[in-house]
Each structure stands twice: as structure tokens, then as C-alpha cells.
Short mmCIF file of C-alpha atoms and ligand atoms in Angstrom, two decimals:
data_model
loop_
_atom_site.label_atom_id
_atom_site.label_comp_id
_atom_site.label_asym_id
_atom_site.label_seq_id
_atom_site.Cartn_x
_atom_site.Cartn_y
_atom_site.Cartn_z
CA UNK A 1 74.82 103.02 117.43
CA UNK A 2 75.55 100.34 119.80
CA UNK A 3 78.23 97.46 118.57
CA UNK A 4 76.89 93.96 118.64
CA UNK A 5 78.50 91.83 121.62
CA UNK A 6 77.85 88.95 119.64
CA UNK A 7 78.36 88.60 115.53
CA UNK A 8 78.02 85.45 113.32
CA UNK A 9 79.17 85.55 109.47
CA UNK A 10 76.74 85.24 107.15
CA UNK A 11 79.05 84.57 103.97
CA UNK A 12 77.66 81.34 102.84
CA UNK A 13 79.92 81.19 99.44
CA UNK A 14 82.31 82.34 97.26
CA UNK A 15 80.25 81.54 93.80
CA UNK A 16 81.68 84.42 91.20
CA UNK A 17 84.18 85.93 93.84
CA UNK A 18 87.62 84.18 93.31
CA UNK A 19 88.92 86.83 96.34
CA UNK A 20 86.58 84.26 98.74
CA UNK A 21 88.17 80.95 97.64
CA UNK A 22 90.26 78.87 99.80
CA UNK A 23 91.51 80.20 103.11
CA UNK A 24 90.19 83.37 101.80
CA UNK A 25 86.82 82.31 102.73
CA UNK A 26 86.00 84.11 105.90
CA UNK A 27 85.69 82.43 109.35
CA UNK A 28 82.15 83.00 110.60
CA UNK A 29 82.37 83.19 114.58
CA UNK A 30 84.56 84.63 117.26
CA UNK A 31 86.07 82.24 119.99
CA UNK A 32 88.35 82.22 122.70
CA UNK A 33 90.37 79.52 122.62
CA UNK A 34 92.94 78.31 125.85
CA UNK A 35 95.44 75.90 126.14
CA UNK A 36 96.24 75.44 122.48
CA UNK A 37 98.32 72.39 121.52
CA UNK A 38 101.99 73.00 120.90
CA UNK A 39 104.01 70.49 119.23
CA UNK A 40 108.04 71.41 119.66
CA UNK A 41 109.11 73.98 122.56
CA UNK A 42 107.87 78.00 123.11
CA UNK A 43 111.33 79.13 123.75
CA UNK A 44 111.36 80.01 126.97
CA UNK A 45 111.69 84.26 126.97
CA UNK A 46 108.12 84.54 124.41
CA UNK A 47 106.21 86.75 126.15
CA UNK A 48 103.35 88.73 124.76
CA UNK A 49 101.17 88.67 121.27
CA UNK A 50 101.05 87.89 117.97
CA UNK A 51 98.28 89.53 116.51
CA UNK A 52 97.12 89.86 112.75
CA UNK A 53 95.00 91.55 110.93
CA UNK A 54 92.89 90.84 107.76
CA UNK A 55 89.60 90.91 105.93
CA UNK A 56 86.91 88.65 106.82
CA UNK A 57 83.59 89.66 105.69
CA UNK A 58 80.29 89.12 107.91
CA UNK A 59 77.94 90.03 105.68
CA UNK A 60 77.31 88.12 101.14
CA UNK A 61 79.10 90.89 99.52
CA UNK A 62 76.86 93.27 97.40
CA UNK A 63 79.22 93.56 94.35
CA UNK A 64 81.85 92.15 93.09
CA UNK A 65 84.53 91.60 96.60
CA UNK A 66 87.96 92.10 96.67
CA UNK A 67 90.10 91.47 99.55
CA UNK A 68 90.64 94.95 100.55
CA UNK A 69 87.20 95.39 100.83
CA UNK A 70 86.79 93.13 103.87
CA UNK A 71 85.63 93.76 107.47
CA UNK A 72 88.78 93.61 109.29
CA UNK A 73 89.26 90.48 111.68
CA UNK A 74 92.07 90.69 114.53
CA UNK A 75 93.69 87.21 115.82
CA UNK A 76 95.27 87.55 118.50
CA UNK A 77 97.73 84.61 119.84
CA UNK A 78 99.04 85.14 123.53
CA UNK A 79 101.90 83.61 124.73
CA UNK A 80 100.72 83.82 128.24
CA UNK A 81 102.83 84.14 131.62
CA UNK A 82 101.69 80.65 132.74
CA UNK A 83 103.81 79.18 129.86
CA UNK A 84 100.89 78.28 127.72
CA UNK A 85 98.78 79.63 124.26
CA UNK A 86 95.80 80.86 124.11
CA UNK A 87 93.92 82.77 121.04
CA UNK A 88 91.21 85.20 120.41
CA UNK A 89 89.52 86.43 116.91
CA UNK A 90 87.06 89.47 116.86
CA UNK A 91 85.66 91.71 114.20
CA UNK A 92 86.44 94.89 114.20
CA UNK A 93 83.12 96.62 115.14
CA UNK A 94 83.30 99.96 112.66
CA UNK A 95 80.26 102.31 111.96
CA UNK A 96 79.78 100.02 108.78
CA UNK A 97 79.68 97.05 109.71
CA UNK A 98 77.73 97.75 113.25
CA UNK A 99 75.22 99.58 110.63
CA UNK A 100 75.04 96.42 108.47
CA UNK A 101 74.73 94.07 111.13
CA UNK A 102 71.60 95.85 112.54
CA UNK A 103 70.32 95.68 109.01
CA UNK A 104 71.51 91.72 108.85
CA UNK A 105 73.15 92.30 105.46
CA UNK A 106 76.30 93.91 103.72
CA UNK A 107 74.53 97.22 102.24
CA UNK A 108 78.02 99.01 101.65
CA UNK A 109 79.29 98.11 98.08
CA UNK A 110 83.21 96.64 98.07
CA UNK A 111 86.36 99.27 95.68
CA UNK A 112 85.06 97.43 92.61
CA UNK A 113 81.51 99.75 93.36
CA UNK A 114 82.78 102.18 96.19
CA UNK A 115 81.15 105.39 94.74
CA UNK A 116 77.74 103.76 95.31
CA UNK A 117 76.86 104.80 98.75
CA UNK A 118 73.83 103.33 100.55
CA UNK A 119 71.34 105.34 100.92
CA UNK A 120 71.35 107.11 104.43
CA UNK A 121 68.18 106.53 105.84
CA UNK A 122 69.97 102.76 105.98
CA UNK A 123 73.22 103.61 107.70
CA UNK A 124 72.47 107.09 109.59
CA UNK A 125 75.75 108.28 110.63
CA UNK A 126 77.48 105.29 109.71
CA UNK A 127 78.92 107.33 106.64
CA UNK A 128 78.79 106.97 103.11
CA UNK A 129 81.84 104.77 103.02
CA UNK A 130 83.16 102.21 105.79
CA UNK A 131 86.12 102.04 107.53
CA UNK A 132 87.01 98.08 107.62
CA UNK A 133 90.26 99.01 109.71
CA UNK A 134 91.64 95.32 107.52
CA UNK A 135 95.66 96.04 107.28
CA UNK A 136 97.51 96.33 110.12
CA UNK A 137 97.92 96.70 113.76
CA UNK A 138 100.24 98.61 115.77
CA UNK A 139 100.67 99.61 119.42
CA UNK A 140 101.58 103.47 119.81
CA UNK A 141 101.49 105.53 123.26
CA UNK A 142 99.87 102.97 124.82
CA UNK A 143 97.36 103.00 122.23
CA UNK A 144 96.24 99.83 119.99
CA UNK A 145 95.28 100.36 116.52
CA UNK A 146 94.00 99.21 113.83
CA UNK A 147 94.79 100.50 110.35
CA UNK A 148 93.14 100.93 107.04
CA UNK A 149 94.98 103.58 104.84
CA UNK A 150 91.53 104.95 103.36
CA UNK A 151 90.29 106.24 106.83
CA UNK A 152 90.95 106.96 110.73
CA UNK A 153 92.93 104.43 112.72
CA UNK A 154 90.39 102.56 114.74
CA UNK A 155 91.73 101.85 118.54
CA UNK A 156 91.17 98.64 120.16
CA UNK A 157 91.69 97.26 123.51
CA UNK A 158 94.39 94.62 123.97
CA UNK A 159 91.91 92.00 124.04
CA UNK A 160 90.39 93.33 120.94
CA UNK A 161 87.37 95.17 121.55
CA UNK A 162 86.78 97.95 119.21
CA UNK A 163 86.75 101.23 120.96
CA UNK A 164 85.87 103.48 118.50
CA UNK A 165 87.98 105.39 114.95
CA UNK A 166 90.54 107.48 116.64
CA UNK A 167 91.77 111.08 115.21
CA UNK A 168 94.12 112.04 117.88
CA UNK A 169 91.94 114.31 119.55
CA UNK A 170 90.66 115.93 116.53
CA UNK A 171 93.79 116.55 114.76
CA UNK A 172 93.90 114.21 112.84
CA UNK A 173 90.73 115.34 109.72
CA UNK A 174 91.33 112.94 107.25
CA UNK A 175 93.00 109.18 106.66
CA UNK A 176 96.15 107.96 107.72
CA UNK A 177 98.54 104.97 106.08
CA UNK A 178 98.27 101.31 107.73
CA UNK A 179 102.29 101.65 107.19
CA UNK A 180 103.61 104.18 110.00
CA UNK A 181 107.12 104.05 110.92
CA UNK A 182 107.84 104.17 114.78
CA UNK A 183 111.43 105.24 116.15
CA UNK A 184 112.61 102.88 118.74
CA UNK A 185 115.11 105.61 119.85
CA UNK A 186 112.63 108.48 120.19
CA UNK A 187 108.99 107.27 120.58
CA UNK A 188 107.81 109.04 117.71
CA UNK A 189 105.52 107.68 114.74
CA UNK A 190 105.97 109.11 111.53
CA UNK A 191 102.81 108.85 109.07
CA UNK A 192 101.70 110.01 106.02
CA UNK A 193 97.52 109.95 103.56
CA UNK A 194 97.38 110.04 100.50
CA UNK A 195 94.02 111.13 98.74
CA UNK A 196 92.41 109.59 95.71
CA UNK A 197 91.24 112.46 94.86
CA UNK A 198 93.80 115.39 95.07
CA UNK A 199 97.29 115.02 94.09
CA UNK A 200 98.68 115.18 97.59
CA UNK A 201 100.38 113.43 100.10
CA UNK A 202 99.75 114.64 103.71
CA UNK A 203 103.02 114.03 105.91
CA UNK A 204 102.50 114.01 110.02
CA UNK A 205 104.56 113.11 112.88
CA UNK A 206 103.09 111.79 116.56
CA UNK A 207 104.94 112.24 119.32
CA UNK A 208 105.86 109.42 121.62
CA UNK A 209 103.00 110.80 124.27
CA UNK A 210 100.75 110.54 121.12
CA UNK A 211 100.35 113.79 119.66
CA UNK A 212 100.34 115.47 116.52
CA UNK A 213 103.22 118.03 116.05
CA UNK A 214 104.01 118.45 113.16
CA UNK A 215 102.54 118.34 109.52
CA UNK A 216 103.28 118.69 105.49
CA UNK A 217 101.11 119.10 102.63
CA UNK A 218 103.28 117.63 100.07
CA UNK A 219 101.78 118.24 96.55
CA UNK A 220 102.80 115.11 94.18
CA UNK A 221 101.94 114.64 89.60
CA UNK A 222 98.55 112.88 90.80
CA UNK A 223 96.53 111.45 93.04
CA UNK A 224 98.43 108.03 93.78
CA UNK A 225 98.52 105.38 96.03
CA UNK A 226 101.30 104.91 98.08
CA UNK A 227 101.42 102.39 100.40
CA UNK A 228 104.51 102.68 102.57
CA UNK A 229 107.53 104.62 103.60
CA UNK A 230 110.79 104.66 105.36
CA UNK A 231 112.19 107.33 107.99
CA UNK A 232 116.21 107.33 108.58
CA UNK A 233 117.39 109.20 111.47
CA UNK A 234 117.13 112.58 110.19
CA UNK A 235 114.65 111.82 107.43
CA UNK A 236 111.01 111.25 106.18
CA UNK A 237 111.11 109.78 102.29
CA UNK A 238 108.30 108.69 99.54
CA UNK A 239 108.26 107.06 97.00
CA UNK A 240 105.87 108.73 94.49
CA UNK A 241 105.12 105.84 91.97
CA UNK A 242 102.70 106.48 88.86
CA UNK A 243 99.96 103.84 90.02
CA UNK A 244 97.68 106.41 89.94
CA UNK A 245 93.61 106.96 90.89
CA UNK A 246 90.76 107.85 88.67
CA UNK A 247 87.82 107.96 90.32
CA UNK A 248 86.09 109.84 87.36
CA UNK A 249 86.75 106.30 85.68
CA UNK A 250 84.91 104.41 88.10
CA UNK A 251 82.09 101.98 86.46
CA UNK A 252 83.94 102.24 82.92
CA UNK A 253 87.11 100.77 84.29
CA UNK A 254 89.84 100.59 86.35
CA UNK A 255 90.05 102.83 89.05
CA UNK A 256 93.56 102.37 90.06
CA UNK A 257 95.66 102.87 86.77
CA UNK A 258 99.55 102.01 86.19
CA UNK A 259 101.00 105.37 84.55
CA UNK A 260 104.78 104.98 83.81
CA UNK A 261 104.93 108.36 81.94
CA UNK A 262 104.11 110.02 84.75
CA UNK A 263 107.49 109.23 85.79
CA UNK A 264 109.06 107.57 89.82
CA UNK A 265 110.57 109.73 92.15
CA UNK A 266 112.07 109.43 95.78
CA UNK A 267 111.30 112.45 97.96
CA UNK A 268 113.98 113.07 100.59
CA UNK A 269 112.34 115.54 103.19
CA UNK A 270 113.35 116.31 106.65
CA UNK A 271 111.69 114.53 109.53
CA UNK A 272 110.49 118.35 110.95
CA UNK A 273 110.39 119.50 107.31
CA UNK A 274 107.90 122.24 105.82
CA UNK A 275 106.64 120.82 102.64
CA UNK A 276 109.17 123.32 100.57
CA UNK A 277 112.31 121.66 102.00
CA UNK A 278 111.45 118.39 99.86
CA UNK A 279 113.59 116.99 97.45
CA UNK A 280 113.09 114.62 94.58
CA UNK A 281 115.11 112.55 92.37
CA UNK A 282 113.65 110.92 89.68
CA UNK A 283 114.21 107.28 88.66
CA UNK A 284 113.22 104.42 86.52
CA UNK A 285 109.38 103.51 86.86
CA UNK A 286 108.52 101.06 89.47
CA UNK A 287 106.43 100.93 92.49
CA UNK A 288 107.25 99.55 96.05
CA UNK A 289 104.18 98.71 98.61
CA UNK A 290 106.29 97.72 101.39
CA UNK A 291 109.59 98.67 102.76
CA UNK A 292 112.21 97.30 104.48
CA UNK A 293 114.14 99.92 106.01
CA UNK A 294 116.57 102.59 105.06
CA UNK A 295 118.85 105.01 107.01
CA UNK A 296 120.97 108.00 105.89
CA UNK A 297 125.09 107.64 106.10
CA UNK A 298 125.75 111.30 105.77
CA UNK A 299 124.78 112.58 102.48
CA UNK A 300 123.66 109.00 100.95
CA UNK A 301 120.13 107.74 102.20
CA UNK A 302 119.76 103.87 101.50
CA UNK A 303 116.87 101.80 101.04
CA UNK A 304 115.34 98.48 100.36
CA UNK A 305 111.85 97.42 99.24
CA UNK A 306 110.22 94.60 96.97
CA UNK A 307 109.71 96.62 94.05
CA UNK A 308 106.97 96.01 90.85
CA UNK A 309 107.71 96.58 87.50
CA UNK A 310 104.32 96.76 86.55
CA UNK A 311 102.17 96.61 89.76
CA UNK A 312 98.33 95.29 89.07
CA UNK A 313 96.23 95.14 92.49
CA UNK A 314 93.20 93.64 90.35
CA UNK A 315 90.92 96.23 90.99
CA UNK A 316 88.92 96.65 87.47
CA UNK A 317 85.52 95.80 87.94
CA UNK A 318 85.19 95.52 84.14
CA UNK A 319 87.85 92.66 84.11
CA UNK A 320 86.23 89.14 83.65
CA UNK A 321 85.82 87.05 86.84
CA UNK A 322 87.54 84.32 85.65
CA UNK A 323 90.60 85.62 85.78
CA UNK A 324 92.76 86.05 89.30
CA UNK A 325 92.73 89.21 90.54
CA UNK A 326 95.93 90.58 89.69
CA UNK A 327 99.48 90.13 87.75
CA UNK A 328 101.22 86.90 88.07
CA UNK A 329 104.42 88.87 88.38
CA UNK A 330 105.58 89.34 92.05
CA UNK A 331 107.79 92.38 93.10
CA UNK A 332 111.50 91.78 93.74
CA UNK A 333 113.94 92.70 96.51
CA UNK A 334 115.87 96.34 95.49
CA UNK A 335 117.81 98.13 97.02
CA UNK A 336 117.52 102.49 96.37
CA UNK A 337 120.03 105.00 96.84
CA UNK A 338 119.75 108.82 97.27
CA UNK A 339 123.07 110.88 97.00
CA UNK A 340 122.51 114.38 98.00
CA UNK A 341 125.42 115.62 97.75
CA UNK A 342 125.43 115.02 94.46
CA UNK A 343 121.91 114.83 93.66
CA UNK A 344 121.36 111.99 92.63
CA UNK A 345 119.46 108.59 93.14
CA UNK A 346 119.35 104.91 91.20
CA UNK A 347 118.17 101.38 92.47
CA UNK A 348 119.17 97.84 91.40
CA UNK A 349 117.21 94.64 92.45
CA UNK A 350 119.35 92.29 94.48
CA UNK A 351 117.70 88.92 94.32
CA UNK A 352 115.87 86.83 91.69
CA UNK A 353 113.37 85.63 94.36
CA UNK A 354 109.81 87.14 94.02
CA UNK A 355 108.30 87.81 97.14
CA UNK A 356 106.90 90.31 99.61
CA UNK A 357 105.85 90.92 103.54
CA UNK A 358 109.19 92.88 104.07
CA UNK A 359 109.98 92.88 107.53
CA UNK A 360 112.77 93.54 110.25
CA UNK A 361 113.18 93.68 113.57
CA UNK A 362 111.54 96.88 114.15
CA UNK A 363 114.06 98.04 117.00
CA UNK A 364 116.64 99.02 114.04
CA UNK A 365 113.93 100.83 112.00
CA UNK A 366 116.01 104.13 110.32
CA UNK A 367 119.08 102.80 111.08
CA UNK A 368 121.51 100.21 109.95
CA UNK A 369 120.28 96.45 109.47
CA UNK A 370 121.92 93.76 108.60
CA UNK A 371 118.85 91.33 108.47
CA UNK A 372 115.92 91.64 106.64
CA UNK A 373 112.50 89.02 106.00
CA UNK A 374 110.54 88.56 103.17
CA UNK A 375 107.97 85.56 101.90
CA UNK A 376 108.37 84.22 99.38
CA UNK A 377 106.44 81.30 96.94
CA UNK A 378 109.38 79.01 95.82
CA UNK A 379 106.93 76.58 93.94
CA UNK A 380 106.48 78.11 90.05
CA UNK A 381 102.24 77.38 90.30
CA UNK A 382 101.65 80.08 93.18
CA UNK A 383 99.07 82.73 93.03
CA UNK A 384 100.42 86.21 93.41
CA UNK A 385 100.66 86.77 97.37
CA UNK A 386 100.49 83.34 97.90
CA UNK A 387 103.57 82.25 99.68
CA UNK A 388 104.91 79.23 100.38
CA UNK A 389 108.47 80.10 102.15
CA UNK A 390 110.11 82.24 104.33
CA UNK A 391 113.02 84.11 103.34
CA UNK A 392 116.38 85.57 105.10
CA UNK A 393 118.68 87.81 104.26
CA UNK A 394 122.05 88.76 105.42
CA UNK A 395 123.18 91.91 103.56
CA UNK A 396 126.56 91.86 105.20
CA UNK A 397 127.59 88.91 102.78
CA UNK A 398 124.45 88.90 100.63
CA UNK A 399 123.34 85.38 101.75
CA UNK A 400 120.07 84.27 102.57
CA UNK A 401 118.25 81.15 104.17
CA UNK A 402 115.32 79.86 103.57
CA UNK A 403 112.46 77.72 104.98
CA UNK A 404 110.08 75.71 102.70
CA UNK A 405 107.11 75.20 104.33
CA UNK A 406 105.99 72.51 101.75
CA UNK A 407 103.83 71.96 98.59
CA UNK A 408 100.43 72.55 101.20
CA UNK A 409 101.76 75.28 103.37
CA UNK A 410 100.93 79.03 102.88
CA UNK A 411 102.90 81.70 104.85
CA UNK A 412 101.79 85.04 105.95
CA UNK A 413 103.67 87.83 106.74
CA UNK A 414 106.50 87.22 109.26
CA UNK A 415 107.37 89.19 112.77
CA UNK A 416 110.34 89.78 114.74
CA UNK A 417 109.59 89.04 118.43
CA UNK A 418 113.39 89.79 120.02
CA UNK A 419 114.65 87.55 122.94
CA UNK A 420 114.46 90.12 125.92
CA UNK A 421 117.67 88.03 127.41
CA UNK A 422 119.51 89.24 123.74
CA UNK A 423 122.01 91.57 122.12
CA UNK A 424 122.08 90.74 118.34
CA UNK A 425 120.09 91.98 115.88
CA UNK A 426 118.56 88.33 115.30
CA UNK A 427 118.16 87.44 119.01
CA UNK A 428 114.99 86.33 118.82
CA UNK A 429 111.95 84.59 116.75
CA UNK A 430 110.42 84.70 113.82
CA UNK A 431 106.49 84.18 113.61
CA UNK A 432 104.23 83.24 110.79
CA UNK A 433 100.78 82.06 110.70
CA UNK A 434 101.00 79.17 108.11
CA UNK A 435 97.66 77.59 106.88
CA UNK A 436 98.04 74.26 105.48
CA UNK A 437 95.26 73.24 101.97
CA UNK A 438 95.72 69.52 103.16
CA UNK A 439 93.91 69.93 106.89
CA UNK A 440 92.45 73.21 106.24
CA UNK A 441 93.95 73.77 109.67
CA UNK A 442 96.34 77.24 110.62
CA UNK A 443 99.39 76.64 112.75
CA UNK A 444 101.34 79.67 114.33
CA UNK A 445 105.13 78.79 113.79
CA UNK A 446 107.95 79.64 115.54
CA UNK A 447 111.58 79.94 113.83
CA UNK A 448 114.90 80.87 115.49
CA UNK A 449 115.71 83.92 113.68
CA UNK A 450 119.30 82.55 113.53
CA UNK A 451 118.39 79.37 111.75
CA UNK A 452 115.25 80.00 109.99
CA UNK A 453 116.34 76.87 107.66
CA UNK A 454 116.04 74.54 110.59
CA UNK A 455 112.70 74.75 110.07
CA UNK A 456 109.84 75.59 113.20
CA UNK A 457 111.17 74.93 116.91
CA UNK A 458 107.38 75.20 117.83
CA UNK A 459 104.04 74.98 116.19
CA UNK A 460 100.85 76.08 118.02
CA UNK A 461 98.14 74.55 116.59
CA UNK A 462 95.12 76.89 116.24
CA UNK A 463 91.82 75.04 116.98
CA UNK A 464 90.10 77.30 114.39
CA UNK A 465 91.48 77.92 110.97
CA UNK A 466 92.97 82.00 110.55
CA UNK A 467 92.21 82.98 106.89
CA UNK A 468 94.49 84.62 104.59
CA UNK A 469 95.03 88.32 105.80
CA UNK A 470 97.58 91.47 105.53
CA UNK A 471 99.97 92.38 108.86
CA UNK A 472 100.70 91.63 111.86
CA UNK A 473 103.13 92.47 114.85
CA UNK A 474 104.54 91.28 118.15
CA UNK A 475 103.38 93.07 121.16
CA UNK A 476 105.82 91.93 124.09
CA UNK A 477 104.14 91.63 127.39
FE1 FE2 B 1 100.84 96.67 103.54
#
């Protein structure tokens, strides 16, 4: 089935779907855009990409839409060699949506519906359920891809053209987490599936040339989701929260369920481990969807996360419309601990501040940080996820900064792009596509890592608005 060169949205509006309101509402064309208009100064060693990934639907939803269900939309913003900006959207072009666009309508139904596959004759080998490819991005052995943790990454080129789902020359059989964790040091990416189905979490580490070598079955209480991970130097470790799947309840209710009985455990496995060398350490209920980082000094492993106390994703179809998709209460920076010496493990939260999009710069991941990046919504009226502020923190003195970016700005998720010409852990920028309700308009912002509180040394102003989406990451050129 040949992907359309060309695709125009054909969401006209968000009537009974509060998950296409706002900046959630999808952009409906693709553009390349040059010479964008800067206000401030590009510092002068940003070289390379900002690119983020998100859900944009082409096609009226069928069912009830949440945003995970959305066809994934990369933006890319280059920092090119000539000094200037330029910026590119494109749909990711997966079997579903190339299906659905020869059909000129959405015919796959969103999670709230997901066991009601579309008939064949209308998708041929399309598949029963699509791959939107709508979290995350990374760049692996010279390989771009983009992640969805129910399915196959799904490579693009730099300039982001789909090329295709990509299972690492067959090895890969099932789905793979849009949260891998890449060593710096060795080249290696360390991933990990869960299954809704089975109570199992399949562990796998790539090799820097890009190659499976090694594999776990890890059998967990139930079939969970679990979102991210960390790796120290030595070590791959899980978080198995209760927030559990039950597909048999599909139709009747939820289908992700919150089950603190079922207990919280860390799993502490080595990164070459067979699935019998785990360990696990219980602790206090509570679930973590992204990580900061962690390392292991000797026998203690540390680690930090924004952690829920009682995590609700919204996904109950039988939940009236009215109401926004999920729990007003935001997860909270905490810190975890695994002795194993001892056996043992606790946490403790270590700020007030609710917030999430926990990020570093990536050349320290598994070992010792000092900094770490969150957002953040300051103002007390905020939707859950919808940030207003970017957040530092120094965890040799347990200070943090902050930048406000105003009663109309929304944040995204934050990157570390590192100053070639630097040494220190925050040499370099922080950048943050932040959408503002008053002009409808999206600005890419740059912040000195050092001073985020100063506030943006350079806005680029996009000439087409980026909607709300998931992650992104610097690609250096
Ligand atoms: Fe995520």
C-alpha cells in the first residue's frame, strides 16, 4: 500500500471530544517553513533539531478519542548551518492511517473502542489495530524512530518521511516502549514491552551497531502498563506498579484499572541478566510514567521519577464526557532507593511542585546527575498535563529555578541540547515548544540551562501553530 505524498486533515471539530479542544485540536496540513522569525539571539554553538512528537488525527474520530489514540505528527525545528530556522511537520504514514486515507475516513476505532477492529476487506494488511507511532522520537545507530509503546518502532528519515515499522531485522516479534534508555558511554539501548494481555514484561538490549543481543522474559502479578525505566551502569530496573489492564472489561468499563492491592515493586536486574537473576523489593503503592535517572553507588541503586498516588489516564469509555479526562492530581518529584546489600528499598517525594516531562541531559543517563527538568503548572486552575512553567533542579543543594511562562503560555516537555564548546553538566540549552491561548500561535524557546529563571534568550516563532503533543529530543547536527 503506497503512502500518500500529500495528506490534508479532515478533523473539522471537537463537538463531544474534550481530548480535541484547544491546542489539542489537530493541525490539518504539512508545510515547510524557512527563515522563521527569531526574536532574542540562537546562541551561537545550536546546531541540529528539535523534533517532537504527538497525536494529530487526519481523519473525525469514530468513537470516543483520546489523545493516545492519535496519528502521530513529527515537528521538526532545524537550527540550520547558515545560522537560521527552519521547520517541517509530517504525519507519520503507518499501515493505518495510509489504509484510512485511501478510504478518506478514520475506520480504526480510538483505546476507548480498540477491540473493535475494522473489518478487513477495508484495511487488507493494514492490521487489525494501528500503529500511530504518537510518543516519542529517538535517534539510535543511525536510525530515526518513532515510538508508540503498543507496537514496532516506526523509522523515519531525518527529514521525516516514514520509512516503514522497523523490528530490527526480524528480531524484534512484538512491541517495544516509546521510553528506551541509551548509554552515552557504550552505544547501547536498553528497552523493554509490556503486554496487555499476559502478565509479562519483555526486557531487550540493542547494541550500539543496532542489534538485538540480549533478551528477558520477566513474568510480573498482571498485565500492567509500565511506561518507563532507568538503567545505571551495571543495571536494568522496573517499576512494576498495580495500574493494571483488563481487556476482558472492555465495553463495561475501564480498561486500564488502578489496583493498589496488588502491591509496587522495584525490580533490580542485571543489564545482561537472565530473567531468574531479578530482584524485587516491594514498596508503598504508587506509579511513575517517567523517569529521571538513577545510577547504582555500589550496593545502593538511586532513583528519581514524578510519582502518582493514584494515577487515572482517563481511559473509561463509560465515564461521562463532560468530565476531563483524567485526575486533577499531578504526580510529584520522588526520589527511590534500592539497598541490596541489605535488601531493601523505600522512596520519599522531594518537592511539593506537581509536575511531569522529567528530563536530563541525556549524556549522564545511569550515572550521577546533579540537574534534573520537569514542567510544571504553577497556576492552581491547570488541567492535568497542562503546564505552564519550567522547572530546575539542583540536587546538590536541593534548589530549584523556575521560569513562568505566564497566565497564556503552555509548556511541553523540555530538552537538553549541550553546548559542543562545554564541560558542565548544564552547558547548554534548554528547549520547549510553548503555545500561547492569547495568539493561538507556538513559539520554540530557548533557555540557558544555567539561568532558566532569566527567562528565553531566543524565541523562534513558528508560522504554524504545533499542538499539544508527548516527547521530543535534540538531534545535534
Ligand atoms: Fe512518556
Amino acid at each position: 500500500m503506497n503512502a500518500p505524498t500529500t495528506l490534508i486533515g479532515q478533523v473539522t471539530n471537537f463537538e463531544n471530544q474534550p481530548d480535541l479542544a484547544g491546542n489539542l485540536f489537530p493541525v490539518g496540513v504539512e508545510v515547510d517553513d524557512v527563515s522563521l522569525k527569531v526574536t532574542g539571539q540562537i546562541p551561537e554553538g545550536l546546531r541540529g533539531s528539535f523534533v517532537r512528537n504527538g497525536p494529530n488525527p487526519a481523519f473525525q474520530p469514530t468513537s470516543r478519542y483520546h489523545m493516545f489514540d492519535g496519528d502521530g505528527m513529527l515537528h521538526r525545528v532545524n537550527f540550520n548551518e547558515a545560522g537560521g530556522v527552519d521547520y517541517s511537520n509530517r504525519w507519520i504514514r503507518s499501515r493505518g492511517l495510509v489504509a484510512e486515507a485511501k478510504l478518506g475516513r478514520a475506520v480504526y476505532p480510538g483505546l476507548s473502542d480498540v477491540m473493535n477492529f475494522p473489518d478487513a476487506s477495508l484495511v487488507g494488511d493494514a492490521g487489525p489495530v494501528k500503529n500511530p507511532a504518537n510518543t516519542h522520537i529517538i535517534r539510535h545507530a543511525g536510525k530515526y524512530l518513532a515510538l508508540w509503546e503498543g507496537g514496532l518502532p516506526t523509522e523515519v528519515s531525518e527529514s521525516l518521511d516514514t520509512i516503514g515499522e522497523y523490528d530490527f531485522g526480524g528480531a524484534l516479534k512484538g512491541s517495544m516502549t516509546a521510553h528506551p534508555r541509551l548509554d552515552p558511554r557504550t552505544g547501547e539501548m536498553f528497552c523493554f514491552a509490556y503486554s496487555v494481555f499476559e502478565p509479562v514484561i519483555r526486557y531487550f538490549v540493542v547494541s550500539a551497531s543496532g542489534a538485538i543481543v540480549h533478551s528477558a522474559k520477566i513474568e510480573v502479578a498482571a498485565p500492567v502498563m509500565m511506561h518507563d525505566f532507568i538503567i545505571t551502569e551495571r543495571h536494568a530496573v522496573f517499576l512494576d506498579s498495580p495500574i493494571v489492564f483488563d481487556v476482558a472489561n472492555l465495553g463495561k468499563g475501564p480498561m486500564v484499572q488502578w489496583r493498589p492491592e496488588n502491591g509496587t515493586r522495584i525490580g533490580v536486574l542485571p543489564r545482561m541478566g537472565s530473567a531468574e537473576e531479578i530482584r524485587w523489593f516491594e514498596i508503598d503503592p504508587g506509579h511513575v510514567q517517567h523517569f529521571w535517572n538513577g545510577w547504582a553507588d555500589g550496593d545502593r541503586i538511586e532513583f528519581s521519577g514524578t510519582r502518582f498516588e493514584h494515577p487515572n489516564f482517563g481511559i473509561d469509555p463509560t465515564a461521562p464526557l463532560d468530565e476531563t479526562a483524567g485526575d486533577d492530581d499531578p504526580p510529584y518529584p520522588a526520589k527511590f532507593w534500592v539497598d541490596l546489600a541489605a535488601g531493601t528499598a523505600g522512596w520519599e517525594l522531594t518537592d511539593d511542585l506537581g509536575g511531569d516531562f522529567c528530563r536530563i541531559n541525556d549524556e549522564f543517563n545511569g550515572v550521577v546527575s546533579q540537574y534534573r527538568y520537569m514542567s510544571s503548572a504553577i497556576a492552581p486552575d491547570r488541567r492535568l498535563g497542562d503546564f505552564d512553567s519550567i522547572v530546575k533542579y539542583d540536587d546538590t543543594d536541593g534548589s530549584r529555578q523556575v521560569w513562568n511562562a505566564g497566565p497564556t503560555g503552555h509548556v511541553g516537555e523540555s530538552v537538553f541540547a549541550p553546548n559542543p564548546a562545554g564541560t558542565a553538566e548544564d552547558d547548554g540549552w534548554i528547549i520547549n515548544a510553548v503555545f500561547d491561548s492569547a495568539t493561538e500561535g507556538t513559539d520554540v524557546c530557548i533557555l540557558d540551562a544555567h539561568d532558566i529563571a532569566a527567562g528565553p534568550l531566543a524565541r523562534v516563532h513558528l508560522a504554524h501553530r504545533m499542538p499539544f503533543g508527548f516527547h521530543a529530543n535534540w538531534f545535534s547536527a
